[in-house]
Coordinates of C-alpha atoms and ligand atoms in Angstrom, one line a residue:
M1 CA 62.6 78.9 67.7
R2 CA 65.0 76.1 69.2
L3 CA 67.5 77.6 71.6
L4 CA 70.6 76.1 73.3
F5 CA 72.7 77.5 75.9
I6 CA 75.7 76.0 77.0
G7 CA 77.3 76.7 80.5
D8 CA 80.9 78.3 81.5
V9 CA 83.4 76.1 79.4
V10 CA 86.0 75.3 81.7
G11 CA 89.8 74.4 80.1
R12 CA 90.8 72.2 77.5
S13 CA 88.3 69.4 78.8
G14 CA 85.6 71.7 78.4
R15 CA 86.3 73.3 75.4
E16 CA 87.1 69.8 73.3
A17 CA 83.7 68.4 74.9
V18 CA 82.1 71.2 73.5
A19 CA 83.7 71.3 70.3
A20 CA 82.9 67.3 69.8
V21 CA 78.9 67.5 70.7
L22 CA 77.8 70.8 69.5
P23 CA 77.8 69.9 65.5
G24 CA 75.7 67.0 66.9
L25 CA 73.5 69.2 69.0
R26 CA 72.8 71.5 66.6
T27 CA 71.4 68.9 64.0
G28 CA 69.9 66.3 66.3
L29 CA 67.9 69.2 68.1
R30 CA 67.4 71.3 65.2
L31 CA 68.9 74.6 66.7
D32 CA 68.1 78.0 65.4
L33 CA 70.4 79.7 68.3
T34 CA 73.5 78.5 70.0
V35 CA 75.1 80.6 72.5
V36 CA 77.9 79.5 75.3
N37 CA 79.5 81.1 78.1
A38 CA 83.3 81.1 77.5
E39 CA 84.7 82.9 80.3
N40 CA 86.7 80.0 81.8
A41 CA 87.9 78.8 78.6
S42 CA 91.4 79.5 79.1
H43 CA 93.2 77.3 81.6
G44 CA 89.8 78.7 83.7
F45 CA 90.6 82.2 83.5
G46 CA 89.3 84.0 80.3
L47 CA 89.4 83.1 76.6
A48 CA 92.0 83.6 73.8
P49 CA 90.9 84.7 70.8
D50 CA 91.9 81.2 68.9
M51 CA 89.6 79.6 71.4
A52 CA 86.7 82.0 70.7
E53 CA 87.4 81.1 67.1
A54 CA 87.3 77.2 67.6
L55 CA 83.8 77.6 69.4
F56 CA 82.3 79.7 66.8
A57 CA 83.3 77.1 64.3
A58 CA 82.0 74.4 66.2
G59 CA 78.5 75.9 66.0
A60 CA 78.3 78.9 68.8
D61 CA 76.5 81.5 67.4
V62 CA 77.0 83.9 70.1
L63 CA 79.5 83.4 73.2
T64 CA 79.4 85.3 76.4
L65 CA 81.9 86.1 79.0
G66 CA 81.5 87.1 82.7
N67 CA 83.6 88.3 85.4
H68 CA 86.9 86.4 83.9
A69 CA 86.3 88.6 80.8
W70 CA 89.7 90.3 80.7
D71 CA 91.9 87.6 82.1
R72 CA 93.5 86.9 78.7
K73 CA 94.3 90.5 77.5
E74 CA 94.6 89.6 74.0
I75 CA 90.6 89.3 73.9
I76 CA 90.5 93.1 74.4
P77 CA 90.9 93.7 70.7
Y78 CA 89.4 91.0 69.4
I79 CA 86.3 91.7 71.0
A80 CA 86.3 95.1 69.6
D81 CA 86.0 93.6 66.3
H82 CA 83.8 90.6 67.2
P83 CA 80.0 91.6 68.0
R84 CA 79.0 88.2 68.4
L85 CA 81.3 87.8 71.6
L86 CA 79.8 89.5 74.5
R87 CA 80.8 90.6 77.9
P88 CA 78.3 92.1 80.8
L89 CA 76.2 95.0 79.6
N90 CA 77.0 96.8 83.0
Y91 CA 80.5 97.5 82.6
P92 CA 81.1 101.1 82.6
P93 CA 80.4 103.1 79.9
G94 CA 83.5 103.0 77.2
T95 CA 84.1 99.3 78.2
P96 CA 85.4 97.3 74.9
G97 CA 83.0 95.5 73.6
A98 CA 79.1 95.0 73.5
G99 CA 76.9 93.5 76.3
A100 CA 74.1 92.6 73.3
V101 CA 73.5 91.8 69.8
V102 CA 71.0 91.1 67.7
V103 CA 71.5 87.9 65.2
D104 CA 70.1 86.8 62.1
V105 CA 68.5 83.4 62.2
A106 CA 67.0 81.0 59.8
D107 CA 63.5 82.2 57.8
G108 CA 64.4 85.8 58.2
R109 CA 63.8 85.9 61.9
R110 CA 65.9 88.0 64.5
A111 CA 67.1 87.1 67.8
L112 CA 68.3 89.5 70.8
V113 CA 71.2 87.7 72.7
A114 CA 72.7 89.8 76.1
Q115 CA 74.5 89.3 78.9
A116 CA 74.2 91.4 82.3
M117 CA 76.1 90.7 85.6
G118 CA 75.0 90.6 89.2
R119 CA 76.3 92.9 91.9
L120 CA 76.0 90.6 94.8
F121 CA 79.4 89.0 96.1
V122 CA 81.3 89.8 92.6
D123 CA 82.1 92.7 91.4
P124 CA 79.9 95.8 91.8
L125 CA 79.0 97.2 88.3
D126 CA 76.5 99.2 87.0
C127 CA 72.7 98.3 87.6
P128 CA 72.0 95.1 85.9
F129 CA 68.1 95.7 85.9
R130 CA 68.2 99.4 84.8
G131 CA 70.9 98.4 82.2
T132 CA 68.8 95.3 80.9
A133 CA 65.3 97.4 81.4
E134 CA 66.6 99.9 79.0
L135 CA 67.9 97.3 76.3
L136 CA 64.6 95.5 76.5
S137 CA 62.9 99.1 75.9
R138 CA 64.7 99.1 72.6
H139 CA 63.9 95.3 71.4
R140 CA 60.4 94.3 72.1
L141 CA 59.3 90.4 71.7
G142 CA 56.8 88.6 69.9
A143 CA 54.5 89.9 67.4
G144 CA 54.7 93.4 66.6
G145 CA 58.1 93.4 67.9
T146 CA 61.6 93.6 66.6
V147 CA 62.7 89.9 67.5
Q148 CA 61.5 86.5 67.6
A149 CA 63.7 85.5 70.5
V150 CA 65.6 87.3 73.4
L151 CA 68.5 85.3 75.5
I152 CA 69.8 86.8 78.3
D153 CA 72.6 85.1 80.5
F154 CA 72.7 86.6 83.9
H155 CA 76.2 85.7 85.3
A156 CA 76.0 86.2 89.3
E157 CA 76.6 84.4 92.2
A158 CA 73.5 84.8 94.4
S159 CA 70.2 82.7 93.3
S160 CA 68.4 85.0 95.0
E161 CA 69.7 87.8 92.5
K162 CA 69.3 85.7 89.6
M163 CA 65.8 84.9 90.6
A164 CA 64.8 88.5 91.1
F165 CA 66.1 89.2 87.7
A166 CA 64.4 86.4 85.8
H167 CA 61.0 87.7 87.4
T168 CA 61.8 91.3 86.9
F169 CA 62.0 90.4 83.2
D170 CA 59.4 87.4 82.8
G171 CA 57.4 87.8 79.7
Q172 CA 60.2 90.1 78.1
A173 CA 62.4 87.2 77.4
S174 CA 62.6 83.9 75.8
L175 CA 65.1 82.7 78.4
I176 CA 67.1 83.7 81.1
V177 CA 69.6 81.6 82.5
G178 CA 72.3 82.1 85.4
T179 CA 75.8 81.3 84.8
H180 CA 79.2 81.6 87.0
T181 CA 78.3 79.3 89.8
H182 CA 79.4 76.2 87.8
C183 CA 76.8 74.0 89.2
P184 CA 73.6 73.1 87.4
S185 CA 70.6 73.9 89.3
A186 CA 67.2 71.8 88.9
D187 CA 64.9 74.6 88.7
H188 CA 64.6 75.1 85.1
Q189 CA 60.9 76.3 84.3
I190 CA 58.7 78.6 82.1
L191 CA 58.0 81.5 84.6
P192 CA 54.2 82.3 84.9
G193 CA 54.9 85.4 82.1
G194 CA 56.3 82.7 79.5
T195 CA 60.2 83.7 80.2
G196 CA 62.1 80.0 80.4
F197 CA 64.5 80.3 83.5
Q198 CA 67.0 78.5 85.3
S199 CA 69.1 80.2 88.0
D200 CA 72.3 78.2 86.8
A201 CA 73.2 76.3 83.7
G202 CA 76.6 74.6 85.0
M203 CA 79.7 74.6 83.8
S204 CA 81.1 72.5 80.7
G205 CA 83.7 70.9 82.6
D206 CA 85.1 67.9 84.8
Y207 CA 82.9 67.7 87.7
D208 CA 85.5 65.6 89.7
S209 CA 87.1 68.7 90.7
V210 CA 86.0 72.4 92.8
I211 CA 84.2 74.3 90.1
G212 CA 86.4 72.8 87.4
M213 CA 89.9 73.3 89.0
Q214 CA 91.9 70.4 90.4
K215 CA 90.5 69.7 93.6
E216 CA 93.9 69.4 95.6
G217 CA 94.8 72.4 95.3
A218 CA 91.4 74.3 95.9
A219 CA 90.5 72.5 98.9
S220 CA 93.6 73.5 100.6
R221 CA 93.3 76.8 100.1
F222 CA 90.1 76.5 102.4
W223 CA 90.9 74.2 104.7
R224 CA 94.7 75.3 105.3
K225 CA 94.0 79.1 104.5
M226 CA 97.3 79.2 103.1
P227 CA 97.9 80.5 99.6
G228 CA 98.7 77.5 97.1
E229 CA 100.1 76.9 93.8
R230 CA 98.5 78.4 91.0
L231 CA 94.9 76.4 90.5
N232 CA 94.8 74.2 87.4
P233 CA 91.8 73.1 85.5
A234 CA 90.7 69.5 86.2
E235 CA 91.3 67.3 83.1
G236 CA 89.0 64.5 83.3
E237 CA 86.0 64.1 80.7
A238 CA 83.9 67.0 80.7
T239 CA 79.9 67.1 81.3
V240 CA 78.5 69.6 78.9
C241 CA 75.8 71.5 80.6
G242 CA 73.4 73.8 79.5
V243 CA 69.7 74.2 79.0
F244 CA 67.4 73.7 76.0
V245 CA 64.5 76.3 75.1
E246 CA 61.7 75.8 72.2
T247 CA 59.7 78.9 71.8
A248 CA 56.8 80.0 70.1
D249 CA 57.2 82.1 66.9
A250 CA 54.1 84.5 67.6
T251 CA 54.9 85.4 71.0
G252 CA 58.7 84.6 71.2
L253 CA 58.2 82.9 74.6
A254 CA 58.9 79.7 76.1
R255 CA 57.2 76.7 75.3
R256 CA 59.1 73.8 76.3
I257 CA 62.5 73.9 78.6
E258 CA 64.7 70.8 79.1
P259 CA 68.3 70.7 81.0
L260 CA 71.5 69.4 79.0
R261 CA 73.5 67.3 80.9
L262 CA 76.1 64.9 78.4
G263 CA 78.9 63.0 79.0
G264 CA 81.3 63.0 81.8
R265 CA 80.2 62.1 85.6
L266 CA 76.8 63.7 85.9
S267 CA 73.6 62.2 85.6
Q268 CA 72.6 62.3 81.7
A269 CA 70.3 64.8 80.6
V270 CA 69.3 65.3 76.6
P271 CA 66.4 67.1 75.4
E272 CA 64.5 65.1 72.6
Ligands
LIG1 FE1 82.5 80.9 85.0
LIG2 FE1 82.2 84.0 86.1

């Protein structure tokens, strides 16, 4: 199976870039499954329903959120009716929406997509390790299993927690990819057990910025230590960032992993 994950879409620049390139990537890379993190799509904070619809229309099969899940309140009733929009699975019981979904892929195959959120330097939710272990106990990968691919977005600040999470579930997922830092890491690899891993996919936004927001206001918050005006997303051309994985159907494990950095300021990387 051929999987593409695209990291945090930030603001209009990110939304427009993803909508522009995703249809071509779907056909060019012959993608079976495309997952997009959209927690910052609405002016950097949250996701509005019309933006979710636009990303689905552009070719996203599943959207994920993160700590900004509820910044746009209109998404709360929307998520209850749209199982392909995920929020972290380790929110408290009773939280609207779900943290995982099984989707049908071409040729009768099925894929599990999930999101969990770390607890280091972000909101301390329920244990993401225990929640994910429980989920994966119900969805086995590969021959004799229930799904042919498992993709997990681990939304976390600390690289240490992301690596620990990936090694914990190595061999039970096709891809574990980090989000939230908005900087693509160069550690994409296939772990010893066969799980593709990258500690952060990077954002899809303007990199002439501070993690996607206009640099002047963001920088002065750090050096003046005074509350500044409201942060606005940077509006230059976005780099669409993500990671591509090809799996072996017999095992559901990764046999190739390649970074994606397309357009904008970052050095370009496009999977073959
Ligand atoms: Fe983000
Ligand atoms: Fe985040």
